[in-house]
mmCIF file with all atom_site columns, C-alpha atoms in Angstrom:
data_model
loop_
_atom_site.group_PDB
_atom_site.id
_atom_site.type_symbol
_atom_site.label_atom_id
_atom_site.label_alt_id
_atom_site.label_comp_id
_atom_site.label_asym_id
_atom_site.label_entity_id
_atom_site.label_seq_id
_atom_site.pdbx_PDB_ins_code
_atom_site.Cartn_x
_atom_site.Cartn_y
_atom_site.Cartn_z
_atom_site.occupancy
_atom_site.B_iso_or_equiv
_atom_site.pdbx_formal_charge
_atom_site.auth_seq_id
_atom_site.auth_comp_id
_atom_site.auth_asym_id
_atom_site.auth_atom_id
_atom_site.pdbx_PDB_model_num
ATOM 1   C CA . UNK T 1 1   ? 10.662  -6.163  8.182   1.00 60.00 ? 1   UNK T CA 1
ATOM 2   C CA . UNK T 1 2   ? 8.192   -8.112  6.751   1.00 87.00 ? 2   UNK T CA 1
ATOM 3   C CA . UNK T 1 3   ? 6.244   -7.533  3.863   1.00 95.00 ? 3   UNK T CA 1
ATOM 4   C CA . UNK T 1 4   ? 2.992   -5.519  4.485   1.00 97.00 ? 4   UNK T CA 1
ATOM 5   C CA . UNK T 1 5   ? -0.263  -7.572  4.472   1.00 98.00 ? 5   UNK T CA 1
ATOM 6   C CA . UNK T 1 6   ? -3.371  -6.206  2.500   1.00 98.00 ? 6   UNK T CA 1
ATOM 7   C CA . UNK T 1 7   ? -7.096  -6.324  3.272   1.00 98.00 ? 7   UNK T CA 1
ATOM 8   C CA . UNK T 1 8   ? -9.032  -5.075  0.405   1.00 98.00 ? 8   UNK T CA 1
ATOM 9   C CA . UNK T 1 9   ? -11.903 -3.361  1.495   1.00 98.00 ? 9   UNK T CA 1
ATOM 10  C CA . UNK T 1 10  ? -15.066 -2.090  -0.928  1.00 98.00 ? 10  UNK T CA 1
ATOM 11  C CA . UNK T 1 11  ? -18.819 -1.575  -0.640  1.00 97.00 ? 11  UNK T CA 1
ATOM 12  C CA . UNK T 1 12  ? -21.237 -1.881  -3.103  1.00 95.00 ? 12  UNK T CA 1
ATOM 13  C CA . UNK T 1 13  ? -25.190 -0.911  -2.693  1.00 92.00 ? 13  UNK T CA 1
ATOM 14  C CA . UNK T 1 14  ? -26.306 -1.728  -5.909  1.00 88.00 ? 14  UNK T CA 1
ATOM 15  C CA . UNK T 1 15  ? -26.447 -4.609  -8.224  1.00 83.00 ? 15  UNK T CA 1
ATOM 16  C CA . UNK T 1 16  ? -24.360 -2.981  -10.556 1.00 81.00 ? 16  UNK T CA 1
ATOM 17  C CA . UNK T 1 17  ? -20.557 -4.061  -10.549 1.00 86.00 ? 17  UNK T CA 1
ATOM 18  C CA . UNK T 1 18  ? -18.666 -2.358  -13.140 1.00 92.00 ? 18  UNK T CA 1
ATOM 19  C CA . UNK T 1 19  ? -16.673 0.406   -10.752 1.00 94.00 ? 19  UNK T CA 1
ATOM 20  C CA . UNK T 1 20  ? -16.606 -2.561  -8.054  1.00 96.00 ? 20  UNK T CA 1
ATOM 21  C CA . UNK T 1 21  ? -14.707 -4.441  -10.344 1.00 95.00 ? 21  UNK T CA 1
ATOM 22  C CA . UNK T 1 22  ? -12.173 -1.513  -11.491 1.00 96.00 ? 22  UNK T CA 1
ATOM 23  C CA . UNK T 1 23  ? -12.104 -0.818  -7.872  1.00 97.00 ? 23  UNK T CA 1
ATOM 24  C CA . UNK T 1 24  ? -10.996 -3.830  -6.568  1.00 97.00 ? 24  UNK T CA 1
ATOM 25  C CA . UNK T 1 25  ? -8.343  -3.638  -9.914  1.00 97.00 ? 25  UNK T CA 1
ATOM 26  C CA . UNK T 1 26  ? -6.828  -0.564  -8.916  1.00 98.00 ? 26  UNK T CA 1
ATOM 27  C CA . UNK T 1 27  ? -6.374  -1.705  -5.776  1.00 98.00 ? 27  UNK T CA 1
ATOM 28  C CA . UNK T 1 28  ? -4.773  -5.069  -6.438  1.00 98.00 ? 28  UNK T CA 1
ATOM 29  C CA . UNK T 1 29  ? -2.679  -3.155  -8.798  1.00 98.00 ? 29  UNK T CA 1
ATOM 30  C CA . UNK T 1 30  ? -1.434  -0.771  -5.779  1.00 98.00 ? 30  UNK T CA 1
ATOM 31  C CA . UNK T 1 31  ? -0.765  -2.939  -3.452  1.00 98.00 ? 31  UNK T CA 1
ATOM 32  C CA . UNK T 1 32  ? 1.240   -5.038  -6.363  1.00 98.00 ? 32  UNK T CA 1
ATOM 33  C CA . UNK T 1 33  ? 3.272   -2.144  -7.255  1.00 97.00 ? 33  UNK T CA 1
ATOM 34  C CA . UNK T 1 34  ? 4.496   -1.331  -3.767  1.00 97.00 ? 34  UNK T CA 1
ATOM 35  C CA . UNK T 1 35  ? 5.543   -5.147  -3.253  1.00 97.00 ? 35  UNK T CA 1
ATOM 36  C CA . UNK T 1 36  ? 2.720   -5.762  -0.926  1.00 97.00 ? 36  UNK T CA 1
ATOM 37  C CA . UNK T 1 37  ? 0.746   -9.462  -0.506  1.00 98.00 ? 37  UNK T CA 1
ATOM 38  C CA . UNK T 1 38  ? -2.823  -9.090  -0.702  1.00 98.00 ? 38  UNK T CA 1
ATOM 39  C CA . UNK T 1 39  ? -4.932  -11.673 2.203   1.00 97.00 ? 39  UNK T CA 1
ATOM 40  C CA . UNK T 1 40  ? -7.871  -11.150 0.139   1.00 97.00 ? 40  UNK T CA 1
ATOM 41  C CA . UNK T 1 41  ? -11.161 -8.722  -0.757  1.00 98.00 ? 41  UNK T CA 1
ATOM 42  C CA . UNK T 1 42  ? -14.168 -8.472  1.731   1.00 98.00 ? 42  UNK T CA 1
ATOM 43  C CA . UNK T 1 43  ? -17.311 -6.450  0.234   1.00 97.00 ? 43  UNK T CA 1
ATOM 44  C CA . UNK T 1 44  ? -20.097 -5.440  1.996   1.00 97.00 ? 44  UNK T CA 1
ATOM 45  C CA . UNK T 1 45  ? -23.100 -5.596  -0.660  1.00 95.00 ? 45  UNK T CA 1
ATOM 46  C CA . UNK T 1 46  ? -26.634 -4.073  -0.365  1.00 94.00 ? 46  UNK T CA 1
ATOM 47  C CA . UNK T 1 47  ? -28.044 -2.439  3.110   1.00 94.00 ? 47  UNK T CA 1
ATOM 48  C CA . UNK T 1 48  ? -24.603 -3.762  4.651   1.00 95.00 ? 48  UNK T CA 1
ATOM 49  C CA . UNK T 1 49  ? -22.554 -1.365  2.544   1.00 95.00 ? 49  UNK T CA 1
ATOM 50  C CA . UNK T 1 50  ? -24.860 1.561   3.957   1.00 93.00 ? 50  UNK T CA 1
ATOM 51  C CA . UNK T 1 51  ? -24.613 1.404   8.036   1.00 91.00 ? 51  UNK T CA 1
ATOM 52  C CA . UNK T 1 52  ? -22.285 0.899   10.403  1.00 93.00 ? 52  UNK T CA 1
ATOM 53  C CA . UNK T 1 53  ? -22.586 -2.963  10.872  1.00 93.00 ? 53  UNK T CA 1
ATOM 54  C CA . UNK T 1 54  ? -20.670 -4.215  8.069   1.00 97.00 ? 54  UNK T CA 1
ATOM 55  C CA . UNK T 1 55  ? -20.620 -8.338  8.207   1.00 98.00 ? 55  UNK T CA 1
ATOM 56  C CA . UNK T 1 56  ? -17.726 -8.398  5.900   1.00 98.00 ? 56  UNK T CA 1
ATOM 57  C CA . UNK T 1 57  ? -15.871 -5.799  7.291   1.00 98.00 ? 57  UNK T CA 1
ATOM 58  C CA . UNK T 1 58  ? -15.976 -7.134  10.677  1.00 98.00 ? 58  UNK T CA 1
ATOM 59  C CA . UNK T 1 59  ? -14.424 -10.489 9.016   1.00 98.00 ? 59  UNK T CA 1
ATOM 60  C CA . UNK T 1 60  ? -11.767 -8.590  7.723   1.00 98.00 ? 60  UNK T CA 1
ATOM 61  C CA . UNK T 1 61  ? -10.832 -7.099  11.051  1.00 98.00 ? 61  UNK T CA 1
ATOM 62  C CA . UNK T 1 62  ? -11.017 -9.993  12.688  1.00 98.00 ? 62  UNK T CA 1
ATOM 63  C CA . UNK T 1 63  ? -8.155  -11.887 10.232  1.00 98.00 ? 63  UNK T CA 1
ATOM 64  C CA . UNK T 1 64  ? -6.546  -8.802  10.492  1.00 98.00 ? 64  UNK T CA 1
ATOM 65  C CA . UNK T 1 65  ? -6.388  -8.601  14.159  1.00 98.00 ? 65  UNK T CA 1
ATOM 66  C CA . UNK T 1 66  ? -4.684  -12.090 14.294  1.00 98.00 ? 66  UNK T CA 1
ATOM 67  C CA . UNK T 1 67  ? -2.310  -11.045 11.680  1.00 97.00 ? 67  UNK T CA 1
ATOM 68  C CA . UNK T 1 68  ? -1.274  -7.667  13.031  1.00 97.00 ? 68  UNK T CA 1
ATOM 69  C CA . UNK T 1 69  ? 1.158   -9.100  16.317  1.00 96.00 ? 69  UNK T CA 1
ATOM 70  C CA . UNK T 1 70  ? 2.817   -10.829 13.120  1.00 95.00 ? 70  UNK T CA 1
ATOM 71  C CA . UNK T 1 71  ? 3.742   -8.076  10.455  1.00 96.00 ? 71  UNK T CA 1
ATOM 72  C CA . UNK T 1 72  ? 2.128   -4.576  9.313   1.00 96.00 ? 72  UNK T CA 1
ATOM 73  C CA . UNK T 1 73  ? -1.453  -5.033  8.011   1.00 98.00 ? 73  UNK T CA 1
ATOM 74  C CA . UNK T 1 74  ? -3.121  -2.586  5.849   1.00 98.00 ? 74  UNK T CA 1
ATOM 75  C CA . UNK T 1 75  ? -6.920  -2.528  4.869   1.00 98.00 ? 75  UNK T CA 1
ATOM 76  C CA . UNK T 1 76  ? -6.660  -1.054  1.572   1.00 98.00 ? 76  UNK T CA 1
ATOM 77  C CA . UNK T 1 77  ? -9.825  1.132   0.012   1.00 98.00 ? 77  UNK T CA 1
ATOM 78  C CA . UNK T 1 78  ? -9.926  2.855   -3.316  1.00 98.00 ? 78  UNK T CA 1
ATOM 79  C CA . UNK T 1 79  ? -11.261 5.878   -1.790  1.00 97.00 ? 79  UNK T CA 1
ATOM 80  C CA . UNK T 1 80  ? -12.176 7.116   1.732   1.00 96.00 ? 80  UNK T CA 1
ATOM 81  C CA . UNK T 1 81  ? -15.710 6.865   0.566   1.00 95.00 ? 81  UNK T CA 1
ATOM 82  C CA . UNK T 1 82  ? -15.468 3.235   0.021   1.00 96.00 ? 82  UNK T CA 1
ATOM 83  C CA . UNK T 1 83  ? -15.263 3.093   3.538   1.00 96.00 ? 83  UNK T CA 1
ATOM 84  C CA . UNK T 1 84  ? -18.214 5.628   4.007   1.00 96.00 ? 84  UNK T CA 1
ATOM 85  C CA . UNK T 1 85  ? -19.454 9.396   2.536   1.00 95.00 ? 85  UNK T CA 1
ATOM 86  C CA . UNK T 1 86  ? -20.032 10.280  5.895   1.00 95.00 ? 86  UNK T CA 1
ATOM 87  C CA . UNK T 1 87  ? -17.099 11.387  7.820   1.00 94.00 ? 87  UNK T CA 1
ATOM 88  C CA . UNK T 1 88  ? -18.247 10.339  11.346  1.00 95.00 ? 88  UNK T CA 1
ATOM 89  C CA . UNK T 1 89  ? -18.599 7.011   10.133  1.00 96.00 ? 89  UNK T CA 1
ATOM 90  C CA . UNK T 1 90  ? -15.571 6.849   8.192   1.00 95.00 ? 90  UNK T CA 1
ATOM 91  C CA . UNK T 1 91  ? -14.015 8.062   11.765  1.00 93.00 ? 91  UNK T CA 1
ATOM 92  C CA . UNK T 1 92  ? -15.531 5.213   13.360  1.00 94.00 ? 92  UNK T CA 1
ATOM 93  C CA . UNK T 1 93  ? -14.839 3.000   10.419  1.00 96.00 ? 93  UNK T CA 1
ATOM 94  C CA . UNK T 1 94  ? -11.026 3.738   10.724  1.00 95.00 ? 94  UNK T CA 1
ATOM 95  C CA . UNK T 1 95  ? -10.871 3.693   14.469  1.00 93.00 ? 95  UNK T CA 1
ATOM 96  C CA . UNK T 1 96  ? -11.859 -0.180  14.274  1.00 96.00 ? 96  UNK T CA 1
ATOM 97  C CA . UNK T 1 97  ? -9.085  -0.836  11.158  1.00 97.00 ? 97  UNK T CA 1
ATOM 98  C CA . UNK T 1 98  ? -7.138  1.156   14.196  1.00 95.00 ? 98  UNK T CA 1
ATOM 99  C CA . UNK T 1 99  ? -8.303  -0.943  17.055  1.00 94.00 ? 99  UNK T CA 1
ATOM 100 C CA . UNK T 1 100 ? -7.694  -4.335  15.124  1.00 97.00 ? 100 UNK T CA 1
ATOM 101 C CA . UNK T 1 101 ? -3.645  -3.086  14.791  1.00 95.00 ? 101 UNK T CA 1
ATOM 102 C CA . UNK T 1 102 ? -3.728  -1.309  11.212  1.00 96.00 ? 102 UNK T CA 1
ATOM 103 C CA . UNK T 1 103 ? -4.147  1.254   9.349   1.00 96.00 ? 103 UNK T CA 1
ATOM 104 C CA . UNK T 1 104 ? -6.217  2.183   6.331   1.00 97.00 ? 104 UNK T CA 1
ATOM 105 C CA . UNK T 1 105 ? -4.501  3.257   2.931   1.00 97.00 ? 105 UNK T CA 1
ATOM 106 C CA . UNK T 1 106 ? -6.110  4.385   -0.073  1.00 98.00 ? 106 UNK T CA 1
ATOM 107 C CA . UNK T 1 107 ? -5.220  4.218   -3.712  1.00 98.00 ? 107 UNK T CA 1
ATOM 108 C CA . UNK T 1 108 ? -4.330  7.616   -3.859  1.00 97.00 ? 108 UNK T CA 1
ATOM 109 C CA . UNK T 1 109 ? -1.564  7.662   -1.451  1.00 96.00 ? 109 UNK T CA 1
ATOM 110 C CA . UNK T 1 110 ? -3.416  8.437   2.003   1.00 95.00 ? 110 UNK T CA 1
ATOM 111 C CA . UNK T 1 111 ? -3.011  6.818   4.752   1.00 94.00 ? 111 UNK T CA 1
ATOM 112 C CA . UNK T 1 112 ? -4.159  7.029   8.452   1.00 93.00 ? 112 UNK T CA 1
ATOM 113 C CA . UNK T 1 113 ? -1.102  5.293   9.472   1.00 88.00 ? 113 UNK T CA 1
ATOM 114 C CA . UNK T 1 114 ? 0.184   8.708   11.354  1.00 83.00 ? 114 UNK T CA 1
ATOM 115 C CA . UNK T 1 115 ? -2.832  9.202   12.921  1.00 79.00 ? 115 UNK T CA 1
ATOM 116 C CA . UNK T 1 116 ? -3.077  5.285   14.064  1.00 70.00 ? 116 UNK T CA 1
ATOM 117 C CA . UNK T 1 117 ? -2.331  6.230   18.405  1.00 67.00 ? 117 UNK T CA 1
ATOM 118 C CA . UNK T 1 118 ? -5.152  9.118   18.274  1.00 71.00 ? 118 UNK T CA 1
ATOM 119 C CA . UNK T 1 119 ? -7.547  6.604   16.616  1.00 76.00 ? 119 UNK T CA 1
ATOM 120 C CA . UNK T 1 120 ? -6.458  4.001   19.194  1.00 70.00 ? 120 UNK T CA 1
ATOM 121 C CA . UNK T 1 121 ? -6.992  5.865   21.815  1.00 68.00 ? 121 UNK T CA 1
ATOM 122 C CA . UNK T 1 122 ? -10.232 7.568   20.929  1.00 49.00 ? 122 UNK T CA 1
ATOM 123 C CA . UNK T 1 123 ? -13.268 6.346   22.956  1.00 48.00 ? 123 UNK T CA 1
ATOM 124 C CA . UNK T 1 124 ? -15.980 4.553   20.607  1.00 44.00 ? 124 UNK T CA 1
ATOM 125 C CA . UNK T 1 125 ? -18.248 6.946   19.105  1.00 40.00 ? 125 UNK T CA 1
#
């Protein structure tokens, strides 16, 4: 099998980078350790990293969709809350990582990757 390929994922709201930065650290270091290749980082910065539109995001799953038919893709978060505090939108969040043919991992060892038909399958919220 081929070697998993990783979409770093992150928001940021404020102008303040700091955590960002460790963030996206930790999970470069992650995916390194498990002998994965990282695509690249999208962030959503601002009012983007708030709602459910997410420009960057949407890039990612895009790449990620052409990428999937190819190999196992992964869009890697630091937390579930990088995705979103709210756990509807996370849901919905997931569903489209889900929709776009991967699954979403975070550095603490959880994954979605079980739950990937059920989230595929789900009707749009």
């Amino acid at each position: 099998m081929n070697t998993p390929l990783v979409f770093i994922y992150d928001r940021n709201a404020t102008r303040s980078s700091p955590y960002l930065d460790m963030r996206l650290t930790g999970c470069r270091n992650y995916a390194d350790r498990r002998g994965w290749q990282v695509a690249d980082q999208w962030i959503d910065r601002g009012d983007d990293a708030l709602g459910p539109e997410r420009p960057r995001l949407a890039a990612l799953l895009e790449i990620m969709r052409t990428q999937a038919p190819r190999r196992q893709v992964i869009c890697l978060v630091h937390t579930w809350d990088r995705l979103a505090r709210d756990s509807e939108l996370r849901s919905t969040l997931q569903q489209r990582v889900a929709q776009a043919g991967g699954f979403t991992a975070t550095t603490f060892d959880e994954s979605d990757e079980r739950a990937h038909a059920a989230l595929v399958g789900r009707p749009d919220v």
